[in-house]
XYZ file of C-alpha atoms in Angstrom:
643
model
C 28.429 44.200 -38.172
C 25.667 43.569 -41.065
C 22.472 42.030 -40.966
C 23.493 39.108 -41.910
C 26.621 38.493 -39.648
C 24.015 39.388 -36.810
C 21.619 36.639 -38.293
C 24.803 34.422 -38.918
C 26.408 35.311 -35.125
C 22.841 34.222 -34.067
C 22.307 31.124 -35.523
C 25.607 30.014 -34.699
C 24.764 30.543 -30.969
C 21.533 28.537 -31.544
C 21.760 24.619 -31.415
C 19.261 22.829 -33.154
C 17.194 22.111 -30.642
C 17.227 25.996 -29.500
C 16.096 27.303 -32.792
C 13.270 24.512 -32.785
C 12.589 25.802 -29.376
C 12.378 29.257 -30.685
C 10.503 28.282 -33.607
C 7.731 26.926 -31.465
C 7.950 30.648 -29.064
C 7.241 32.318 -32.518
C 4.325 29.719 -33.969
C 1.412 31.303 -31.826
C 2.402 34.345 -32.334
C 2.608 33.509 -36.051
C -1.075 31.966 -36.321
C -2.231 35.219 -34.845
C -0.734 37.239 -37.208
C -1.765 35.406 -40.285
C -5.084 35.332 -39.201
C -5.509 39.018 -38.036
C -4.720 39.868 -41.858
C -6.832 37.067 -42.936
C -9.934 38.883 -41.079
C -8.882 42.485 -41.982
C -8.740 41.454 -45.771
C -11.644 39.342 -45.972
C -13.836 42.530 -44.364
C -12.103 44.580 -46.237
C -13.078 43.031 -49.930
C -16.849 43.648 -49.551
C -16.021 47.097 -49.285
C -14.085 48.260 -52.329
C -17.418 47.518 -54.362
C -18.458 50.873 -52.735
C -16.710 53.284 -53.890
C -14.657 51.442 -56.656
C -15.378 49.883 -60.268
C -13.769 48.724 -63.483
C -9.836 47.508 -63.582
C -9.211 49.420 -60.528
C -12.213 47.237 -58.445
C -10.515 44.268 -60.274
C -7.327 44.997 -59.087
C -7.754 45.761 -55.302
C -10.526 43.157 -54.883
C -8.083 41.076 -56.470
C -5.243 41.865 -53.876
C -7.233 41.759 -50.805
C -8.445 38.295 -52.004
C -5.120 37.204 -52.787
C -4.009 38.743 -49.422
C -6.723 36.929 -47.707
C -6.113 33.493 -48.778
C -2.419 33.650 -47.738
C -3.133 35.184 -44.127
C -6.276 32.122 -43.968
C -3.883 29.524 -45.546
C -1.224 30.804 -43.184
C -3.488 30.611 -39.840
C -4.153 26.732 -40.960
C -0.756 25.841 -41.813
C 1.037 26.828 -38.352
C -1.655 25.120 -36.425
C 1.884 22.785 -35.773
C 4.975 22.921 -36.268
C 6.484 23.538 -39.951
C 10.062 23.902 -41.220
C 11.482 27.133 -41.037
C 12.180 27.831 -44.309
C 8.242 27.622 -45.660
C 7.241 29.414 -43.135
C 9.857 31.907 -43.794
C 8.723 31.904 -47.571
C 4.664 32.422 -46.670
C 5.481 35.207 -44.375
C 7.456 36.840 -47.413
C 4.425 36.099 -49.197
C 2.104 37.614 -46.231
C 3.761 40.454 -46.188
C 4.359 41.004 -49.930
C 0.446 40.872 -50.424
C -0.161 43.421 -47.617
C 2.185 46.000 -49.099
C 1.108 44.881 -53.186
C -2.493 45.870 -51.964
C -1.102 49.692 -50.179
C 0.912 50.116 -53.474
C -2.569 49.392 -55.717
C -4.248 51.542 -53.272
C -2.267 54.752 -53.457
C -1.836 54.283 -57.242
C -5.726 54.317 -57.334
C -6.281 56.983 -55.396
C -2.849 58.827 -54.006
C -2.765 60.362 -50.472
C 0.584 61.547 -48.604
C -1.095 60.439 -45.413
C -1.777 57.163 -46.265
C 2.063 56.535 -47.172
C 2.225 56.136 -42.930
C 0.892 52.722 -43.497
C 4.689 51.519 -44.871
C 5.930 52.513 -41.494
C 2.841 50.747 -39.697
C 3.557 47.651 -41.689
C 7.496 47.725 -41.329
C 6.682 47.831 -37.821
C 4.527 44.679 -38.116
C 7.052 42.804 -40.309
C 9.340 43.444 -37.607
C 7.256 41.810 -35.198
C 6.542 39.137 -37.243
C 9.203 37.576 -38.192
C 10.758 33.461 -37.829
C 14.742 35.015 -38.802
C 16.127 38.427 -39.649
C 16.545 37.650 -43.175
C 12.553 37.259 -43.536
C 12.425 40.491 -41.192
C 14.918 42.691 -43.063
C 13.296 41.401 -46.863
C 9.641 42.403 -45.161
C 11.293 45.473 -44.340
C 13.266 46.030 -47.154
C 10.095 45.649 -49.276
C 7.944 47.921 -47.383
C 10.464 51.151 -47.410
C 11.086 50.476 -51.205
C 7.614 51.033 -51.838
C 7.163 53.958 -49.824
C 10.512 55.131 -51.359
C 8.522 54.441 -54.706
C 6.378 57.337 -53.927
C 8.936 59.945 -53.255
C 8.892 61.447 -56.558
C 4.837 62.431 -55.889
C 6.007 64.825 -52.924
C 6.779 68.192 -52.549
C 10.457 68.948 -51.101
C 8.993 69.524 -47.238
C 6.752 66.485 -47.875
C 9.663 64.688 -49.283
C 12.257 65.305 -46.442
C 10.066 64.863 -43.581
C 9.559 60.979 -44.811
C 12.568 60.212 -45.617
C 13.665 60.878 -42.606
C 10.284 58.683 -41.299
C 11.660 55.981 -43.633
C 14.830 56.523 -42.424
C 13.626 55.850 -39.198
C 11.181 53.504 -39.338
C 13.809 50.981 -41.109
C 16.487 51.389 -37.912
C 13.123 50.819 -35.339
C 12.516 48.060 -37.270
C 15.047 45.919 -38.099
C 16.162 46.988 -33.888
C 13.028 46.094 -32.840
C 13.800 42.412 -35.251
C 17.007 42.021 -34.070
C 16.634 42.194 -29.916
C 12.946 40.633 -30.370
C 14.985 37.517 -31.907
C 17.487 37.894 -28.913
C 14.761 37.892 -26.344
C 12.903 34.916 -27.731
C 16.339 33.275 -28.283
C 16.990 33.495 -24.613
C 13.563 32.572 -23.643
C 14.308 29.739 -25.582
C 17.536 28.740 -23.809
C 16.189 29.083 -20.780
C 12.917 26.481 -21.544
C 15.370 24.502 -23.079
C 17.316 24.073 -20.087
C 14.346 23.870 -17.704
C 13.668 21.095 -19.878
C 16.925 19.807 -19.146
C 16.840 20.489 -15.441
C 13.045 18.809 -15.629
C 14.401 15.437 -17.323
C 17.297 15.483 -15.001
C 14.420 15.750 -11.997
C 12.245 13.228 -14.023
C 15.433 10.623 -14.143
C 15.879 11.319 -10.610
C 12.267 10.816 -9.629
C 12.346 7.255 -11.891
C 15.308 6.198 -9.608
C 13.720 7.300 -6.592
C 10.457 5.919 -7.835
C 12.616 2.319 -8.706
C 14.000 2.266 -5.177
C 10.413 3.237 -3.865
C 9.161 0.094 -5.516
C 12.455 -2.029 -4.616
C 13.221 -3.839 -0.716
C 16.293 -2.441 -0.466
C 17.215 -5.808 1.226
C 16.094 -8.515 -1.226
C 16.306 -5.914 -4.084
C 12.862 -7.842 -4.812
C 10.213 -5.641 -5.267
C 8.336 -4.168 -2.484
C 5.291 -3.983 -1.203
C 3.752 -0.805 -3.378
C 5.194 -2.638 -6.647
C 3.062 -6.104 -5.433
C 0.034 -3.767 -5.144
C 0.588 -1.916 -8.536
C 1.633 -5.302 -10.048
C -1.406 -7.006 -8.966
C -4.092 -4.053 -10.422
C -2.012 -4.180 -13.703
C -2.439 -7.702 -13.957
C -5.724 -7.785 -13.136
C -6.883 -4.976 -15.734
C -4.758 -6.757 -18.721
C -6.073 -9.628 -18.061
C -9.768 -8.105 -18.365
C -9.214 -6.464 -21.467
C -6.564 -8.218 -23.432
C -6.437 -12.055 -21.775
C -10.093 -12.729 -20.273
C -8.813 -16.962 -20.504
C -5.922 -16.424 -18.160
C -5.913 -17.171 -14.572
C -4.546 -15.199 -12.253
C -3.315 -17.173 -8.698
C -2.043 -15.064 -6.348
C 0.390 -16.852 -3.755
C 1.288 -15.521 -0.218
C 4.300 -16.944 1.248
C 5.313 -17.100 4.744
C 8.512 -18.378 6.430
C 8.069 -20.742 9.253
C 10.459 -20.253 12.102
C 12.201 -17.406 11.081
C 11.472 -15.723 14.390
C 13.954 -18.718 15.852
C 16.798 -18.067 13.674
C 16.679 -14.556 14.905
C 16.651 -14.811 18.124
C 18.807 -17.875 18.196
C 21.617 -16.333 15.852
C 21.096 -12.945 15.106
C 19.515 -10.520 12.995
C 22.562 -10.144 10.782
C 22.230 -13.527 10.420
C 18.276 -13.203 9.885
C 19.313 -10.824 7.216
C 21.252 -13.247 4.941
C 18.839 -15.803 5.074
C 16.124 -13.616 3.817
C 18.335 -12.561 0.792
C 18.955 -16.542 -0.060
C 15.309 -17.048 0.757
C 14.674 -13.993 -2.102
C 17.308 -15.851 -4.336
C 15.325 -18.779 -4.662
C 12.082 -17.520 -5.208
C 13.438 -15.890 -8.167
C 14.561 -18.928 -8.967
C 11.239 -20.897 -8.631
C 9.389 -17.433 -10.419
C 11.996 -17.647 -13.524
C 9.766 -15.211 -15.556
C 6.202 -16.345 -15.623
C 5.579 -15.179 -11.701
C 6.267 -11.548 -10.317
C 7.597 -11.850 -6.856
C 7.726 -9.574 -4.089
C 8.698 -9.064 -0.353
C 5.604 -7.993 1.700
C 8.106 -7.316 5.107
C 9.512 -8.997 7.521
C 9.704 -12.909 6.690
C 6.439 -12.447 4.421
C 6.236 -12.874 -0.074
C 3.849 -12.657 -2.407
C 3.822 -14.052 -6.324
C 1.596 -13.245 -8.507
C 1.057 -15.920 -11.304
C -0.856 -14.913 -14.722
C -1.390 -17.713 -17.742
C -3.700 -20.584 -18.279
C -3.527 -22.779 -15.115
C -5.720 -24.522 -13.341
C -5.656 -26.094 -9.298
C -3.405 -29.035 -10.118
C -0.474 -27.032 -11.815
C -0.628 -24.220 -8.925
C -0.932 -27.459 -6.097
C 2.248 -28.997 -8.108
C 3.986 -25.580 -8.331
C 3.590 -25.154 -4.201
C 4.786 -28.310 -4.375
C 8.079 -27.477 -5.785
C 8.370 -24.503 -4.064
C 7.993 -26.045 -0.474
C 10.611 -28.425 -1.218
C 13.030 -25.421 -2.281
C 12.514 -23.251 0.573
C 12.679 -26.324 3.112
C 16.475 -27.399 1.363
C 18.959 -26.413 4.189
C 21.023 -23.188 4.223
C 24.526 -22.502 4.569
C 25.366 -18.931 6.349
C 28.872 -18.354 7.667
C 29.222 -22.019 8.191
C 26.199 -22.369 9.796
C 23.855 -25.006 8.526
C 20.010 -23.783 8.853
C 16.958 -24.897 8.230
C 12.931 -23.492 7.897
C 10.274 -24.072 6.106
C 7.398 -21.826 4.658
C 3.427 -22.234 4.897
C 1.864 -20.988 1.128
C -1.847 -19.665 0.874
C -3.681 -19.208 -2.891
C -6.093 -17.335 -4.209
C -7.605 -17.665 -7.557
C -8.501 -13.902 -8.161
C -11.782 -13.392 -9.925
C -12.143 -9.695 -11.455
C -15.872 -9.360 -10.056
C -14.421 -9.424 -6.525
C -12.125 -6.521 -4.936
C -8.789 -6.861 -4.880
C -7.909 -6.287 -1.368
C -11.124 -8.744 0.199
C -9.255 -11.451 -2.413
C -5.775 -10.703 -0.729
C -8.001 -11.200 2.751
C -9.152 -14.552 1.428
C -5.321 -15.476 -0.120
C -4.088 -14.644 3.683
C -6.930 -16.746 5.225
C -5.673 -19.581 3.280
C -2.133 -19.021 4.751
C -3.311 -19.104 7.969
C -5.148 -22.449 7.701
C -2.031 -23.777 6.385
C -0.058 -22.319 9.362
C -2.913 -24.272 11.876
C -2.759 -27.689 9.817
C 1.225 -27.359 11.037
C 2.969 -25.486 8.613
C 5.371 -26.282 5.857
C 1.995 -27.019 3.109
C 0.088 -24.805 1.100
C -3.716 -24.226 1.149
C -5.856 -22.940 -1.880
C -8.687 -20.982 -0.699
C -11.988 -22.648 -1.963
C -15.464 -22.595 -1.079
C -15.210 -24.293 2.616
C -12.398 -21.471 3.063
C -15.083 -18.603 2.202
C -17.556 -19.618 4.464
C -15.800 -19.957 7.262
C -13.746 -16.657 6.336
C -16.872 -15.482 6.301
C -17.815 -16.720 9.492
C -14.849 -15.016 10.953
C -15.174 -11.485 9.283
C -18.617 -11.564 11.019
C -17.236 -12.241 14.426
C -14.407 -10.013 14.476
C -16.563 -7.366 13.269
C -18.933 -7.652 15.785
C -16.278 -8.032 18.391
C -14.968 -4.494 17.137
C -18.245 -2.994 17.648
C -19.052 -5.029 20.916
C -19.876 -3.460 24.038
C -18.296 -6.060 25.963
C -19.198 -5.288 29.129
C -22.943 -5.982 28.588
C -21.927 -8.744 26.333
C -19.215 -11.342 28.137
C -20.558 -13.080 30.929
C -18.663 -15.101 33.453
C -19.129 -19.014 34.009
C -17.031 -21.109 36.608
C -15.211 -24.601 36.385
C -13.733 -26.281 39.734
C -10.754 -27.377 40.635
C -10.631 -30.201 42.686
C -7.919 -31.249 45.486
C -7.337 -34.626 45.343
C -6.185 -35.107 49.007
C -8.895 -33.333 50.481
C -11.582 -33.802 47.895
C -12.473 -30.387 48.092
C -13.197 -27.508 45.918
C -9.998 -25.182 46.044
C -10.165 -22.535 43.241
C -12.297 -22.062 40.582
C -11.728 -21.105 36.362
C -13.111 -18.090 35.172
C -14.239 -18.554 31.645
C -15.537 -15.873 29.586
C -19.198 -16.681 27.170
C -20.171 -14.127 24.754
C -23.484 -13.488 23.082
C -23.315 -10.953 20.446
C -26.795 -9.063 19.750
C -25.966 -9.711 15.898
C -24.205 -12.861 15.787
C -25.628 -14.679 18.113
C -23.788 -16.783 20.724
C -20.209 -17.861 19.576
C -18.108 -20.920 20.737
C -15.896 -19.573 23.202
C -12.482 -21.322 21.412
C -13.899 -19.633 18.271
C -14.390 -16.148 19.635
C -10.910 -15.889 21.712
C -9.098 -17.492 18.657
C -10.514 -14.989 16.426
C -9.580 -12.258 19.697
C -6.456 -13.001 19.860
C -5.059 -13.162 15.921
C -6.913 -9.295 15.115
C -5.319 -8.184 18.450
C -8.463 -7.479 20.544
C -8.203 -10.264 23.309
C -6.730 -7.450 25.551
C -10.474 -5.640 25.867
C -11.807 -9.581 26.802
C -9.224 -9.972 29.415
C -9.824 -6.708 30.922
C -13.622 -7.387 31.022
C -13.158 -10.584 32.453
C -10.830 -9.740 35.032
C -12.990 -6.794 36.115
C -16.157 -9.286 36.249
C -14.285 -11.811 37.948
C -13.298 -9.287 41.094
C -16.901 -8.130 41.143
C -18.165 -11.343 41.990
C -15.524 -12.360 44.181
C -16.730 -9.221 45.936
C -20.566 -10.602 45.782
C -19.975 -13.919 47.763
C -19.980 -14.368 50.977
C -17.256 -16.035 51.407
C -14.199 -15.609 48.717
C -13.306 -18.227 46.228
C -10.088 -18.443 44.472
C -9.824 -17.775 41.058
C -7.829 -18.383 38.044
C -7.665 -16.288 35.310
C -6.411 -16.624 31.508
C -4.145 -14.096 29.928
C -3.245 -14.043 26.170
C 0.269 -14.007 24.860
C -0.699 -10.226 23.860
C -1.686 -9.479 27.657
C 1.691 -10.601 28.672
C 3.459 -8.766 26.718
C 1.546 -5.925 26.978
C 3.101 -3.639 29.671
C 0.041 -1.103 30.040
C -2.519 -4.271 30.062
C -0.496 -6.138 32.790
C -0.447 -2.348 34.550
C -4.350 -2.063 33.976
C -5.082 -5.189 35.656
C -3.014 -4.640 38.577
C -4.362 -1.027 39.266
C -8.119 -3.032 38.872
C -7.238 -5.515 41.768
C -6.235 -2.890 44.060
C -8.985 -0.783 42.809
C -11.611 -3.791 43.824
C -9.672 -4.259 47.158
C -8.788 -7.747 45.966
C -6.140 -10.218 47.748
C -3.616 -10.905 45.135
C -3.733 -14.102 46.759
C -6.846 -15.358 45.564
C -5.963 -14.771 42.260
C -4.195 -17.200 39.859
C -3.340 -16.353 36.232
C -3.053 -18.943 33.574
C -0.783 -18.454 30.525
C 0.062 -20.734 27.552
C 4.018 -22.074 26.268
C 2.999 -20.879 23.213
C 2.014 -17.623 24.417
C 5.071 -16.818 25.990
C 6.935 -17.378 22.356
C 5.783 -13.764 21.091
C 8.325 -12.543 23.165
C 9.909 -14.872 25.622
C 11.798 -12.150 28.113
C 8.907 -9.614 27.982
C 6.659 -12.222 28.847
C 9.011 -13.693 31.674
C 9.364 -10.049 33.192
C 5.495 -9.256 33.422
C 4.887 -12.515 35.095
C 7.665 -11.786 37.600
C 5.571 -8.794 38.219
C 2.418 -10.191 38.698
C 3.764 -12.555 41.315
C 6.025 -10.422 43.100
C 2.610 -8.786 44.008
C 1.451 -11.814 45.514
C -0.716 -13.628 42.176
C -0.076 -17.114 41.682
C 1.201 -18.401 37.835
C -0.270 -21.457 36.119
C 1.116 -23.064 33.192
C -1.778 -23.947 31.354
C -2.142 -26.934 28.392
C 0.702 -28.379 29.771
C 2.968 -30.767 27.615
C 1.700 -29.616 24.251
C 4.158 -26.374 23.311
C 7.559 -26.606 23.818
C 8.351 -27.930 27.341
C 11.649 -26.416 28.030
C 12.807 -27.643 30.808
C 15.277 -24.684 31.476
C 12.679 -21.854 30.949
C 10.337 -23.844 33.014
C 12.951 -23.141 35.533
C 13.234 -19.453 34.930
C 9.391 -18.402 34.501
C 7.685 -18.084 38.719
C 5.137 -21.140 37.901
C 3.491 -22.678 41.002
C 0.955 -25.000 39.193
C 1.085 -27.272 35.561
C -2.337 -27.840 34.360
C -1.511 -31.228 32.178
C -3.588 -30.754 29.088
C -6.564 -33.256 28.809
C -5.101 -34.761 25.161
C -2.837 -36.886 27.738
C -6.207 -38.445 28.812
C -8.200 -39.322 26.161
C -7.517 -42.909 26.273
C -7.015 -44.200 29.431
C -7.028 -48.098 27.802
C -3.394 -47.108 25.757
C -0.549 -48.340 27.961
C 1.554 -45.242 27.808
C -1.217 -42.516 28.236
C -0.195 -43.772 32.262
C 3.141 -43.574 31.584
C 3.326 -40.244 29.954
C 0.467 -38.968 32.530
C 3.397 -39.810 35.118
C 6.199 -38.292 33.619
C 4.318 -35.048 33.257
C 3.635 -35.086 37.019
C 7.080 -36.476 38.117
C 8.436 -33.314 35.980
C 6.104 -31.024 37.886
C 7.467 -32.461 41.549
C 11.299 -32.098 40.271
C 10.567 -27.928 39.137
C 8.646 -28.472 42.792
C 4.882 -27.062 40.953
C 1.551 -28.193 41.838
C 0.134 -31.167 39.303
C -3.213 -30.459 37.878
C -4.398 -33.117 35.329
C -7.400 -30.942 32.811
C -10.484 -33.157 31.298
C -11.180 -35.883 34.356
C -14.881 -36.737 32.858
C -15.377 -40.503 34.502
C -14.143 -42.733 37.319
C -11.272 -44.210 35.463
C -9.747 -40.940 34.748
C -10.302 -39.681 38.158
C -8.309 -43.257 39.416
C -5.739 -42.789 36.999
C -5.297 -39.387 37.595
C -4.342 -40.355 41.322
C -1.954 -43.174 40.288
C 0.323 -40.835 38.552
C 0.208 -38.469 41.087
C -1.444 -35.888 40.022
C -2.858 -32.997 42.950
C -5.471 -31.892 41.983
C -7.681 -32.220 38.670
C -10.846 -30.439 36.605
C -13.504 -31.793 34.348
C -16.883 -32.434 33.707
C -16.565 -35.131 36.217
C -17.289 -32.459 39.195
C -19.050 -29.894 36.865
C -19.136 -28.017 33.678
C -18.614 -24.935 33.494
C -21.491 -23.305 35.589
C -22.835 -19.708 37.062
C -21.528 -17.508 39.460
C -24.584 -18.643 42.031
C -24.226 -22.408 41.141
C -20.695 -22.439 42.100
C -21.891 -20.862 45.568
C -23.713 -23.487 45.594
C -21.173 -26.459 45.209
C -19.317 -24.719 47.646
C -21.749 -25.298 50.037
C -22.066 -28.542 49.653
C -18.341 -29.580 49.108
C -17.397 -28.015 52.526
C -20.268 -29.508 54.641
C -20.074 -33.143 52.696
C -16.765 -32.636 51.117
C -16.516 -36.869 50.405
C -18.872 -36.336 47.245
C -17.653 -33.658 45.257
C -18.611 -34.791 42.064
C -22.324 -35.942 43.535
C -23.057 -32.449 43.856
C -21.695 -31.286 40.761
């Protein structure tokens, strides 16, 4: 096979993008070579003024300039990529200038020895080379003009190089040939690690798409919202500084029920309709994503102010509240909305924390209504950062202290247990409301480190009196579903020595709705062992008459918001339903907030057992409750005197 059906075979093998591929291989390698001549001819043109002059300085200097310029214009021509066929013809060139200025020299002044530079430059030529048609020319053109010289030579002379020509033209045009092959196959394989790296990248893009998709809503997740929102948020500083950005966290309201009442399959579907209609309601101006659970967040970018965003919850309520049909089943919720107008100056996660406040004052003003966060918001925020971070860093032992409230029996007008209620004064906020403090406990999950201290403070001082006084106790719906906090407690009464007896616990409806059977099975516990279970605030959860049943209750504190106003003809009447519902699940009756005379009488007439209030003391210390004791058992006709 020729040359050129090697160069032919080759290029057939090549595709376009492998001889591109091995174009680019070749290009550094190129821009070296052009510029080593470049250098070596423009050092080598001072010199010929040395020992040269006339036509013959003329000439050479002539050469090596010419040679010069093409190895310099070479060098700045492949600093990228070039088509193959100039850069075949200025390599031709390259290499026709290095051997024109060899032939000038040895016609100048002849020298068998120097001939060896045809063979040094073949060699080169070989190396250098974008095809093997440029590499056999180079070749071609360097062995010619050795070949020129033959006739100068004596016969030993003569045969010795032509053999070296003979030579040197094989090594060559080898050396061309498997050089090519090598770079072709270095070529084929980049090109198909390229390949196998775009496959990878496509891969990675759908991974990365799924990684930013819920794969239940297909919305996008959580990481999307997040890169969404910093996107925004940057355009909108450089390219729209007069849009708004509002960003709107959505939360379902009674989702929990559906699950629990029909399923999580069922739980499932609705979430999906729930994500059709948001997309709805988003069309293409919002970007809406699922946060988790029954939680979404829209971002909304353009020129709008409070009233649009206030008539765009507005909308949005309605849609979410519009009943839905799953398997046959007809369901209804509702959703609570909190905004936040984000401002660039602020960070973006504190702004979230604000958008989130927002959602859960809408929650507390009774769900199903949307909130935008404004200045009132921030300070009381605010407010609340501060106490939950000093609760965090609270040493709560040193902190809490322990007041008492009494309960008083009716029939015997005595004092028969007392309400442990927990005060805290923080060294850097000062002292704190006590609703405010165990509110702000119990939503950032650190009510179970109150309860502990409180319980632990309340068996101390039971230990202190003289005489023991009942106690009641109030546990969190966190506490009660808490299997290593009901655990602690119960290891801290039988630490302390402490009749389970004495000890009464008061728990909430609503804080039995975290988790209904959990919280049913820990207060099984806790009486089993002897503690007595109050249902505390009464008639203002749920008032399920057939978990009433199931949950070991002995007492039902009525809440005091029955009592408020004793002059309305059906506060008595509700007041006595209350009570006649305690004496059917067979409970003590304990009506909360007695402050005066008339409440006192009415709460008799309905039949209540037992009451507290401010009407036989506020809340008071360890050492004044000692005191009422005292007094209650040795005059115990005028409680409330001596409170």
């Amino acid at each position: 096979m020729t040359g050129g059906q090697l160069e032919q075979s080759s290029s057939a093998r090549l595709s376009s993008k492998a001889a591109a591929a091995v174009r680019e291989i070749y290009r550094p390698i190129l821009r070296g070579y052009f510029t080593i001549f470049a250098l070596y001819y423009t050092i080598l043109t001072p010199f010929n003024y040395w020992y040269l002059a006339g036509i013959e300085l003329i000439l050479l200097v002539s050469a090596s300039v010419i040679a010069a310029v093409v190895g310099g214009f070479g060098c700045w021509y492949m600093r990228k990529p070039a088509p193959a066929h100039r850069v075949e013809l200025l390599l031709i060139a390259m290499n026709l200038a290095a051997v024109g200025n060899v032939l000038i020299g040895l016609n100048i002044e002849f020298a068998p020895e120097k001939l060896t530079y045809f063979v040094i430059m073949a060699m080169l030529f070989a190396l250098a080379s974008v095809n093997f048609r440029q590499s056999a020319l180079s070749i071609g053109f360097s062995s010619l003009a050795l070949i020129s010289f033959f006739p100068r030579l004596d016969s030993a002379t003569l045969s010795a190089y032509a053999f070296l020509t003979f030579g040197a033209a094989m090594a060559s045009l080898a050396i061309a040939f498997f050089l090519r092959k090598a770079v072709t196959k270095i070529a084929d394989a980049k090109i198909e690690t390229e390949e196998e790296l775009e496959k990878a990248r496509i891969v990675s893009e759908d991974m990365r798409e799924k990684s930013l998709s819920d794969s239940l809503t297909m919305l996008p997740n959580r990481r999307a919202f997040f890169a969404t929102l910093r996107k925004t948020m940057r355009e909108q500083n450089s390219t729209h500084p007069s849009d708004s950005i509002w960003l709107m966290l959505v939360d379902l309201d009674g989702f929990k029920t559906v699950n629990d009442i029909h399923g999580h399959l069922t739980g499932d579907l609705l979430l999906k309709q729930v994500a059709g209609r948001l997309e709805l309601f988003a069309g293409e101006d919002i970007h809406v994503s699922r946060m988790g659970g029954d939680e979404f967040n829209m971002i909304f970018a353009g020129q709008v102010g409070e009233d649009e965003i206030r008539s765009r919850c507005d909308v949005l309520l309605k849609l979410l509240a519009e009943t839905y049909i799953i398997d046959g089943r007809h369901i209804r919720i509702s959703c609570s909305v909190g905004c936040k107008q984000m401002d660039l100056s602020e960070s973006m996660r504190s702004q979230i924390s604000q958008a989130d406040y927002a959602l859960m004052v809408a929650k507390r003003q009774g769900r199903n209504c949307a909130v935008l966060f404004d200045d009132v918001h921030a300070k009381q925020a605010q407010a609340r950062y501060e106490i939950e971070q000093a609760l965090r860093c609270a040493d709560l032992p040193k902190e809490i202290d322990l007041v008492f409230q009494p309960q008083i029996n009716l029939g015997s007008n005595a004092m028969v247990r007392a309400e442990a209620l927990a005060r805290w004064t923080s060294p850097n906020v000062g002292k704190i409301e006590p609703l405010q403090f165990i509110k702000i406990a119990e939503e950032s999950g650190l009510i179970t480190g109150i309860t502990l201290v409180v319980v632990e403070k309340a068996l101390s001082q039971l230990r202190e009196w003289p005489e023991p006084i009942a106690l009641s106790i109030n546990l969190s719906g966190y506490d009660l579903i808490s299997d290593p906090t009901i655990d602690q407690i119960i290891d801290l009464v039988k630490n302390y020595g402490t009749d389970p007896k004495l000890i009464e616990f008061e728990v909430t409806e609503t804080a039995m709705m975290g988790d209904f059977d959990k919280a049913t099975a820990n207060l099984n516990r806790l009486a089993d062992l002897g503690f007595s279970i109050a249902l505390d605030d009464f008639g203002t959860g749920y008032s399920n008459f057939s978990y009433l049943r199931a949950l070991p209750i002995e007492k039902l504190k009525v809440d005091r918001s029955f009592i408020q106003d004793p002059s309305d003809p059906m506060t008595e009447k509700i007041l006595s339903s209350l009570a006649g519902m305690a004496r059917i699940l067979g409970v003590h009756c304990l009506l909360e907030g007695v402050e005066d005379e008339i409440e006192l009488l009415m709460a008799k007439r309905v039949g209540a057992e037992s009451v507290q209030g401010y009407y036989f003391g506020e809340p008071m210390s360890a050492t004044d409750l000692l005191k009422l004791v005292q007094t209650s058992s040795s005059n115990p006709d005028d409680v409330s005197s001596a409170a």
